[in-house]
Coordinates of C-alpha atoms and ligand atoms in Angstrom, one line a residue:
Chain A
M1 CA -26.6 -33.7 -27.9
S2 CA -27.7 -36.9 -24.5
D3 CA -30.2 -37.4 -23.1
H4 CA -28.7 -36.5 -19.7
T5 CA -28.6 -32.8 -20.2
L6 CA -29.7 -30.2 -17.9
D7 CA -32.9 -30.0 -16.7
H8 CA -34.3 -26.4 -15.9
G9 CA -34.4 -24.9 -19.6
G10 CA -35.5 -27.8 -21.1
A11 CA -38.1 -26.7 -22.5
K12 CA -36.7 -24.1 -24.1
W13 CA -33.8 -25.8 -24.9
R14 CA -35.6 -28.9 -26.7
E15 CA -37.7 -26.3 -29.1
N16 CA -34.2 -24.9 -29.7
A17 CA -32.8 -28.6 -30.6
G18 CA -35.2 -29.5 -33.7
R19 CA -33.7 -26.3 -35.4
Q20 CA -30.3 -24.9 -34.7
E21 CA -28.6 -27.1 -31.8
N22 CA -26.3 -25.4 -31.0
V23 CA -28.7 -21.9 -30.5
N24 CA -28.6 -21.3 -26.4
E25 CA -25.3 -23.9 -25.4
I26 CA -22.5 -23.5 -24.6
T27 CA -19.7 -25.3 -24.5
R28 CA -17.6 -26.7 -21.1
R29 CA -14.6 -25.0 -22.5
Q30 CA -16.4 -21.6 -22.2
F31 CA -18.6 -22.5 -18.6
L32 CA -15.3 -23.2 -16.9
T33 CA -13.2 -20.0 -18.4
Y34 CA -16.3 -17.7 -17.0
T35 CA -16.7 -19.7 -13.9
L36 CA -13.2 -19.6 -12.9
M37 CA -13.0 -16.4 -14.3
G38 CA -15.3 -14.9 -12.8
T39 CA -14.5 -16.7 -9.2
G40 CA -10.9 -15.3 -10.0
G41 CA -12.1 -11.8 -10.6
F42 CA -13.6 -12.0 -7.5
M43 CA -10.8 -12.5 -4.6
V44 CA -8.3 -10.5 -6.9
S45 CA -11.1 -7.9 -6.4
T46 CA -11.7 -8.2 -2.6
L47 CA -7.6 -7.9 -2.7
L48 CA -7.1 -4.9 -4.4
V49 CA -11.2 -2.7 -4.2
P50 CA -10.1 -2.4 0.1
S51 CA -6.3 -1.2 -0.3
V52 CA -6.7 1.1 -3.7
R53 CA -9.8 2.5 -1.8
Y54 CA -6.8 3.1 1.2
A55 CA -4.1 3.8 -0.9
V56 CA -6.1 7.2 -2.2
D57 CA -7.9 8.1 0.5
P58 CA -5.7 11.4 0.9
L59 CA -7.6 12.2 -2.8
L60 CA -10.8 12.3 -1.0
K61 CA -10.9 12.9 2.4
K62 CA -11.9 17.1 2.7
G63 CA -9.3 19.7 4.6
E64 CA -10.3 21.3 7.5
E65 CA -12.3 24.9 8.0
E66 CA -10.6 27.6 8.1
P67 CA -10.1 29.5 10.9
Y68 CA -10.0 33.1 11.5
V69 CA -6.6 33.9 13.5
P70 CA -5.5 37.4 15.4
V71 CA -2.1 38.7 12.9
A72 CA -1.8 41.7 13.5
D73 CA -3.2 45.1 15.9
V74 CA -4.2 47.4 13.3
S75 CA -2.2 50.0 14.8
E76 CA 0.6 48.6 13.7
I77 CA -0.2 48.6 9.7
G78 CA 0.2 51.2 7.3
S79 CA -0.2 52.1 3.3
E80 CA 3.4 50.0 2.8
P81 CA 3.5 46.5 2.8
K82 CA 4.8 45.0 5.6
R83 CA 5.2 41.3 6.3
F84 CA 3.7 39.6 9.4
E85 CA 3.8 36.0 10.6
F86 CA 1.3 34.1 12.0
T87 CA 1.0 30.4 13.7
L88 CA -1.7 27.7 12.7
K89 CA -2.4 24.5 14.5
V90 CA -2.3 21.7 11.9
D91 CA -3.3 18.1 12.3
D92 CA -0.7 16.5 9.7
A93 CA -2.3 12.9 9.5
W94 CA -1.0 11.0 12.9
V95 CA 1.2 14.0 13.7
K96 CA -1.3 16.1 15.7
N97 CA -1.1 20.0 16.7
Q98 CA 2.0 20.9 14.6
Q99 CA 2.4 24.5 14.8
T100 CA 2.6 25.8 11.3
T101 CA 4.6 29.3 10.9
Y102 CA 2.7 31.0 7.4
S103 CA 2.7 34.9 7.0
A104 CA 1.2 37.3 4.1
W105 CA 2.3 40.7 3.6
V106 CA -0.5 43.0 4.3
Y107 CA -1.6 47.0 3.5
K108 CA -4.0 49.3 4.2
Q109 CA -6.1 50.9 1.9
G110 CA -8.7 53.8 1.9
S111 CA -10.7 52.5 4.8
D112 CA -9.2 47.9 3.6
F113 CA -7.4 45.7 4.3
V114 CA -5.5 43.5 1.3
A115 CA -3.9 40.8 3.5
L116 CA -1.9 39.0 0.0
S117 CA -0.5 35.5 0.2
P118 CA 3.3 35.4 -0.1
V119 CA 3.4 32.5 -2.2
C120 CA 4.3 32.9 -5.8
K121 CA 1.6 31.1 -8.0
H122 CA 3.9 30.0 -10.6
L123 CA 6.2 27.1 -8.7
G124 CA 5.2 28.4 -5.6
C125 CA 8.6 30.3 -4.2
T126 CA 7.8 33.2 -1.2
V127 CA 7.3 36.7 -2.9
S128 CA 8.3 39.7 -0.6
W129 CA 7.8 43.9 -1.4
N130 CA 10.7 45.7 -2.7
T131 CA 13.7 43.6 -2.5
S132 CA 14.7 44.0 -6.5
P133 CA 16.2 47.3 -7.3
Q134 CA 15.3 46.6 -10.7
H135 CA 11.6 46.7 -9.9
P136 CA 11.2 48.9 -7.3
E137 CA 7.4 48.8 -5.3
M138 CA 7.0 45.7 -6.3
F139 CA 6.4 41.6 -5.2
Y140 CA 9.0 41.0 -6.4
C141 CA 9.9 36.6 -6.9
P142 CA 13.6 35.7 -6.9
C143 CA 13.2 31.8 -8.2
H144 CA 12.3 33.1 -12.0
G145 CA 12.1 36.9 -12.0
G146 CA 8.0 36.8 -11.1
L147 CA 6.9 40.4 -10.9
Y148 CA 3.2 41.5 -9.3
T149 CA 2.1 44.8 -8.5
K150 CA 1.4 46.4 -5.2
D151 CA -2.4 45.2 -5.8
G152 CA -0.9 41.1 -5.9
I153 CA -1.7 41.3 -10.2
N154 CA 1.2 39.9 -11.6
V155 CA 2.9 41.3 -14.7
P156 CA 2.6 40.2 -17.5
G157 CA 6.2 38.9 -19.6
T158 CA 7.3 37.3 -16.4
P159 CA 6.5 33.8 -15.4
P160 CA 3.3 33.7 -12.8
R161 CA -0.3 33.8 -14.6
A162 CA -2.1 34.5 -12.0
P163 CA -3.0 37.4 -9.3
L164 CA -1.0 36.6 -5.7
D165 CA -3.2 34.8 -3.9
M166 CA -5.8 37.5 -0.9
Y167 CA -6.9 36.2 2.3
D168 CA -10.0 36.8 3.8
Y169 CA -9.9 38.8 6.8
K170 CA -11.8 40.5 9.6
V171 CA -11.3 43.4 12.6
E172 CA -12.0 42.9 16.0
N173 CA -11.1 45.0 19.0
G174 CA -8.4 46.6 17.1
K175 CA -6.6 43.4 15.3
L176 CA -7.0 41.2 12.0
Y177 CA -7.7 38.0 11.6
L178 CA -7.2 36.5 8.6
G179 CA -9.3 33.8 7.5
P180 CA -8.9 31.3 4.4
L181 CA -7.4 32.5 1.6
I182 CA -9.0 33.6 -1.4
Q183 CA -7.8 33.2 -5.6
R184 CA -8.0 34.8 -8.5
T185 CA -7.3 35.3 -12.2
Chain B
M1 CA -9.8 -9.0 -25.3
R2 CA -9.0 -12.4 -28.1
K3 CA -8.4 -9.7 -30.7
M4 CA -5.8 -7.9 -28.5
Y5 CA -4.1 -10.7 -27.2
D6 CA -3.1 -12.5 -30.3
W7 CA -2.1 -9.7 -31.3
L8 CA 0.1 -9.8 -28.9
D9 CA 1.4 -13.4 -29.3
E10 CA 2.2 -13.2 -32.6
R11 CA 4.5 -10.3 -32.8
L12 CA 5.9 -11.4 -29.0
D13 CA 5.0 -15.3 -28.9
L14 CA 3.7 -14.9 -25.3
S15 CA 1.2 -18.5 -25.5
P16 CA 4.9 -20.4 -25.2
I17 CA 5.4 -18.6 -21.5
W18 CA 1.9 -19.0 -19.9
R19 CA 1.8 -22.9 -21.5
D20 CA 5.1 -23.6 -20.1
I21 CA 3.7 -22.1 -17.0
A22 CA 0.2 -22.8 -16.5
D23 CA -0.5 -25.4 -18.9
H24 CA -0.2 -29.3 -17.2
E25 CA -2.2 -32.1 -16.4
V26 CA -2.9 -31.9 -13.1
P27 CA -2.0 -36.3 -12.1
E28 CA -5.3 -38.5 -10.7
H29 CA -3.9 -38.7 -7.1
V30 CA -3.8 -35.1 -6.5
N31 CA -6.9 -34.4 -7.7
P32 CA -9.0 -33.1 -5.5
A33 CA -12.2 -33.8 -7.8
H34 CA -10.7 -37.5 -8.3
H35 CA -10.0 -38.2 -4.4
F36 CA -11.7 -36.1 -2.1
S37 CA -9.1 -36.9 0.2
A38 CA -6.0 -34.9 -2.6
F39 CA -6.9 -31.8 -1.4
V40 CA -3.9 -31.9 1.5
Y41 CA -1.9 -31.8 -1.8
C42 CA -3.6 -27.5 -2.1
F43 CA -1.6 -26.6 0.8
G44 CA 1.1 -25.8 -0.8
G45 CA -0.8 -23.6 -3.5
L46 CA -2.6 -21.9 -0.8
T47 CA 0.9 -21.0 1.4
F48 CA 2.1 -19.0 -2.0
F49 CA -1.2 -17.8 -2.8
T50 CA -1.0 -16.3 1.8
V51 CA 2.0 -15.5 0.9
V52 CA 1.2 -13.5 -1.9
I53 CA -1.1 -11.9 0.3
Q54 CA 0.5 -10.6 2.7
I55 CA 3.6 -9.1 0.2
L56 CA 0.4 -7.6 -1.5
S57 CA -1.4 -5.9 2.0
G58 CA 2.4 -5.1 4.1
M59 CA 3.2 -2.7 0.4
F60 CA 0.2 -1.3 1.3
L61 CA 0.8 -0.5 4.7
V62 CA 3.9 0.3 3.9
M63 CA 2.7 3.5 2.9
Y64 CA 1.3 5.3 5.8
Y65 CA 4.0 3.3 8.7
T66 CA 6.4 5.2 10.0
P67 CA 9.7 3.0 11.7
D68 CA 9.9 5.1 14.6
I69 CA 10.1 4.9 18.2
V70 CA 7.7 8.2 18.2
N71 CA 5.5 7.6 15.8
A72 CA 5.1 4.0 15.5
F73 CA 2.4 3.4 17.0
N74 CA 0.3 6.3 16.4
S75 CA 0.8 6.0 12.4
V76 CA -1.0 2.5 12.9
K77 CA -3.6 3.8 14.8
Y78 CA -4.1 6.4 11.8
L79 CA -4.1 3.5 9.4
Q80 CA -6.5 1.8 11.0
T81 CA -8.5 4.5 12.1
E82 CA -8.6 7.4 10.3
V83 CA -7.8 5.8 6.7
A84 CA -10.6 4.6 4.9
F85 CA -10.6 0.3 5.0
G86 CA -6.9 0.7 6.5
Y87 CA -8.4 -1.7 9.1
I88 CA -9.2 -4.2 6.7
V89 CA -5.8 -3.8 5.0
R90 CA -4.2 -4.0 8.5
G91 CA -6.9 -6.9 9.2
M92 CA -5.2 -9.0 5.9
H93 CA -2.1 -8.8 6.9
H94 CA -2.9 -9.5 10.6
W95 CA -5.0 -12.7 10.7
G96 CA -3.2 -13.8 7.3
A97 CA 0.6 -13.7 9.1
S98 CA -0.9 -17.0 11.0
V99 CA -2.6 -17.9 8.2
V100 CA 0.3 -18.4 6.6
I101 CA 2.4 -20.1 9.0
V102 CA -0.9 -23.1 9.4
M103 CA -1.1 -23.4 5.8
L104 CA 2.8 -23.8 6.0
F105 CA 2.4 -25.8 8.3
L106 CA 0.2 -28.4 7.2
H107 CA 1.8 -27.9 3.6
T108 CA 4.9 -29.3 5.4
L109 CA 2.9 -32.7 7.6
R110 CA 1.6 -33.3 3.8
V111 CA 5.0 -33.6 1.7
F112 CA 5.7 -36.1 5.2
F113 CA 3.4 -38.1 5.6
T114 CA 4.1 -38.6 1.9
G115 CA 7.2 -39.4 1.9
S116 CA 8.0 -36.3 -0.9
Y117 CA 11.2 -35.8 1.0
K118 CA 12.9 -39.0 -0.9
K119 CA 14.8 -38.9 -3.3
P120 CA 15.3 -36.4 -6.0
R121 CA 13.4 -33.9 -3.6
E122 CA 16.1 -34.2 -0.8
M123 CA 17.1 -30.2 -1.7
N124 CA 13.8 -28.9 -2.2
W125 CA 13.2 -30.2 1.4
V126 CA 15.8 -28.4 2.5
V127 CA 15.0 -25.4 1.1
G128 CA 11.1 -25.7 2.5
V129 CA 13.0 -25.5 6.1
L130 CA 15.0 -22.6 5.0
L131 CA 11.0 -21.4 3.7
F132 CA 9.8 -22.3 6.9
A133 CA 13.0 -20.5 8.9
T134 CA 12.4 -17.1 6.5
I135 CA 8.2 -17.2 6.9
L136 CA 9.1 -17.4 10.9
G137 CA 11.4 -14.7 10.7
L138 CA 9.3 -12.3 9.2
G139 CA 6.4 -12.9 11.5
F140 CA 9.0 -12.4 15.1
T141 CA 10.1 -8.7 13.4
G142 CA 6.8 -8.3 11.8
Y143 CA 5.2 -7.7 15.7
L144 CA 7.3 -5.4 16.8
L145 CA 6.4 -3.5 14.4
P146 CA 3.1 -1.8 15.7
W147 CA 5.0 -1.1 18.9
D148 CA 2.2 -1.7 21.8
N149 CA 2.9 -3.7 25.0
K150 CA 2.9 -6.7 23.5
A151 CA 4.8 -6.0 19.9
Y152 CA 8.0 -4.9 23.2
F153 CA 6.6 -7.6 25.2
A154 CA 7.8 -10.5 23.1
T155 CA 10.5 -8.9 20.9
K156 CA 12.3 -8.3 24.8
V157 CA 11.3 -12.2 25.7
G158 CA 12.3 -13.9 21.9
L159 CA 15.8 -12.2 22.3
E160 CA 16.0 -13.4 25.5
I161 CA 15.1 -16.9 24.1
A162 CA 18.1 -15.6 21.6
E163 CA 20.6 -14.8 23.9
T164 CA 20.5 -18.6 25.6
V165 CA 22.1 -20.2 22.4
P166 CA 25.3 -21.6 24.0
L167 CA 28.8 -18.6 23.2
V168 CA 27.1 -17.0 20.6
G169 CA 23.7 -16.8 22.2
P170 CA 24.2 -12.3 23.9
Y171 CA 26.0 -11.2 20.4
I172 CA 23.4 -11.9 18.8
K173 CA 21.1 -10.8 20.9
T174 CA 23.0 -7.8 20.9
F175 CA 23.0 -7.6 17.2
L176 CA 19.0 -8.5 16.5
A177 CA 18.2 -5.6 19.3
G178 CA 21.0 -3.1 17.5
G179 CA 22.4 -2.1 20.8
D180 CA 21.5 -2.9 24.1
I181 CA 17.6 -2.8 25.0
V182 CA 15.0 -3.3 22.9
G183 CA 14.3 0.9 21.1
A184 CA 14.6 2.8 18.6
S185 CA 17.8 0.7 16.6
T186 CA 16.0 -2.0 17.4
L187 CA 12.4 -1.4 15.2
T188 CA 14.4 0.4 12.6
R189 CA 16.2 -2.7 12.4
F190 CA 13.5 -4.9 13.1
F191 CA 12.3 -2.6 10.0
A192 CA 14.3 -3.2 7.1
I193 CA 14.8 -6.9 8.1
H194 CA 10.9 -7.8 8.0
V195 CA 10.3 -5.1 4.5
F196 CA 14.0 -5.9 2.8
F197 CA 15.5 -8.8 3.6
L198 CA 14.0 -11.2 4.5
P199 CA 11.0 -10.7 1.5
G200 CA 14.0 -10.7 -0.5
I201 CA 15.1 -14.6 0.4
L202 CA 11.6 -15.3 0.7
L203 CA 10.8 -14.9 -2.8
A204 CA 14.5 -16.0 -3.6
L205 CA 13.5 -19.3 -2.0
L206 CA 10.3 -19.9 -3.7
A207 CA 11.7 -19.5 -7.1
A208 CA 14.4 -22.2 -6.5
H209 CA 11.4 -24.0 -4.8
F210 CA 9.1 -24.0 -7.5
I211 CA 12.2 -24.8 -10.2
L212 CA 12.5 -27.9 -8.3
I213 CA 9.5 -28.3 -8.9
R214 CA 9.0 -27.8 -12.0
R215 CA 11.6 -29.8 -12.7
Q216 CA 11.5 -33.1 -10.7
G217 CA 7.7 -33.6 -11.3
I218 CA 5.3 -33.9 -7.9
S219 CA 5.5 -37.3 -6.1
G220 CA 4.1 -40.2 -7.1
P221 CA 0.9 -41.6 -5.6
L222 CA 1.7 -43.8 -1.7
Ligands
HEM301 C1 5.4 -13.9 5.0 C2 5.0 -13.2 5.1 C3 4.8 -11.9 6.0 C4 4.9 -12.0 7.4 C5 4.6 -13.9 8.4 C6 4.5 -11.3 8.2 C7 4.0 -10.8 9.9 C8 3.8 -9.0 10.6 C9 3.0 -9.2 11.2 C10 3.1 -10.8 12.5 C11 3.3 -8.1 11.7 C12 2.5 -7.1 13.7 C13 1.4 -7.6 12.6 C14 -0.1 -6.9 14.3 O1 0.5 -7.3 14.5 O2 -0.9 -6.1 12.9 C15 3.5 -6.9 10.5 C16 3.5 -5.9 10.1 C17 4.4 -5.2 9.6 N1 4.5 -6.0 8.1 FE1 4.5 -7.2 7.6 N2 4.7 -9.9 7.2 C18 5.1 -10.1 6.0 C19 5.5 -9.3 5.3 C20 5.8 -8.1 4.8 C21 6.2 -7.3 3.4 C22 6.2 -8.3 2.3 C23 5.9 -6.4 3.9 C24 5.9 -4.9 3.2 C25 6.2 -5.3 2.1 C26 5.4 -6.2 5.3 C27 5.0 -4.4 5.5 C28 5.1 -4.7 7.3 C29 4.7 -3.8 7.7 C30 5.4 -2.4 7.5 C31 4.0 -3.8 9.2 C32 3.2 -2.6 10.7 C33 1.7 -2.5 10.1 C34 1.0 -3.2 11.7 O3 1.9 -3.4 12.1 O4 0.2 -3.6 10.6 N3 4.9 -7.5 5.8 N4 3.5 -8.5 9.8
FES302 S1 8.5 30.3 -8.6 FE1 7.7 32.1 -8.8 S2 8.4 32.9 -10.4 FE2 9.1 30.5 -11.2

C-alpha cells in the first residue's frame, strides 16, 4: 500500500508486506463495521443491562425466613384431622405487613403431631378432610378429584403426583407452633 | 451471522427494506466530519434517541409503578430503593425527560436558523410543533406520577394556569383533574394520558415527521 500507512506495528507490517500483501490488513469497511457495531452495542447494552436486571429482580430476590407461629392449644388436637387457621404478616413488595391467612390440617399421631398443608399438589386447589361421601376418611380435592390418605400420601390414579406438604412444628407451653413447609416426594 | 442473514434475505428479500431506511448519502453540509459546525444537524436524531430511551425506560417503570394515590409513592420508592438497578431505570426516565426537551429545543432552533421550515417543508414544521406540544404534555403528565409533594403542587399550579384560558379554562381544568381536586381520578387520568394516549400520538407524529423528511429530503446549505 502507499507510504502513509499506520506507523505502530509498522515493522511487522513491512515484514509481511514483501510476501503476502493483506495478511494484517483490515479493510476500511471492516474497521467501520467493527467500531460502529462496538459503539452501538455498548450504547444498547448500557440501556438494556440495567433494565433487564431490574425486570428479573423478583427471580433473584431471596424469600424471607418463615417464623414459627402459634396455631392451636395442644389440648384442642385429637387424632381426627382438624383445620386451623393462622395469620402471617407478609411484605408484598411495597405493601408491607399484609395480614395473610393460612391454614393447616392438624392431628395427633401417638405422641407426635402431623400438620398438613391444604394446598393440593396437582394444581393448587384446597383439599379438605372427609368431604367426599364416596371417599371417606381421606383428603379430597374438589377440582379434579385428587385424593390423599390421612398421612397426606397421594392416592395413585388420581391427579396429584406428590404427597401434601407438611409443616415443621414445635410445642412450647402447651401450644403448637407451625414453621416452614417441608416438601415430600 | 452472515449465513443466517443471507438465508433469510434470500427468502424474505430484506435488503431493499433496510437499504431504503438506512442507505443514504449524508450531504456534505450536514456532516460534522466536513464542517464541524454541522453538528447542529444532529439534534433531531438526538431527540429521537432520547425519546427511544424514554419509551424503553417507561415500559420498565410500569412493571412496578402503581397509579393509585395510596400506592403510587410507595411503589416508586420501592422500585427506586429495593429493586436492583431501579435507581438507574428511574434515573434514565427522570433525567431523560429533561434531556428530551432540551434536545427538542435545540433542534427547533437549528431548523429555525437554517430556514429549513420554508417551502416545501412548512407542513413538517407544523408536525414538529405538534410533537413539541405532545412531548411537553408527556413531561407535564409524567411529573404527577410519583405522587410526592413536588408532583402534587406542580400539577395544582399547572391546572390553575390551564384555568386562566378565557371562557373554557374552568372546563379544561375539571376535565384534566377528573373532578374538583387533584386527587385519585387525576392520577389515574394522568397515567392513562402519559402511558397510552400521548405515546400513541407521539409515534404517529414521528412517523409523519420522518416520512416527510424522506420525501422532501434534507434542506440545502445556507
Ligand atoms: C418523551 C416521552 C416522555 C417524557 C418526556 C416523560 C416524562 C416523565 C416525567 C417528567 C416523569 C416524572 C419522573 C420523576 O419525577 O422522577 C415521568 C414518570 C413516569 N413515566 Fe414518563 N415520560 C415519557 C414517556 C413515557 C412512556 C412512553 C411511558 C410508558 C410506557 C412512561 C411511563 C412513566 C411512568 C410509569 C412514570 C412514573 C414513575 C416515576 O415517576 O419515576 N413515560 N415521565
Ligand atoms: S388441583 Fe387438586 S386435583 Fe387438580
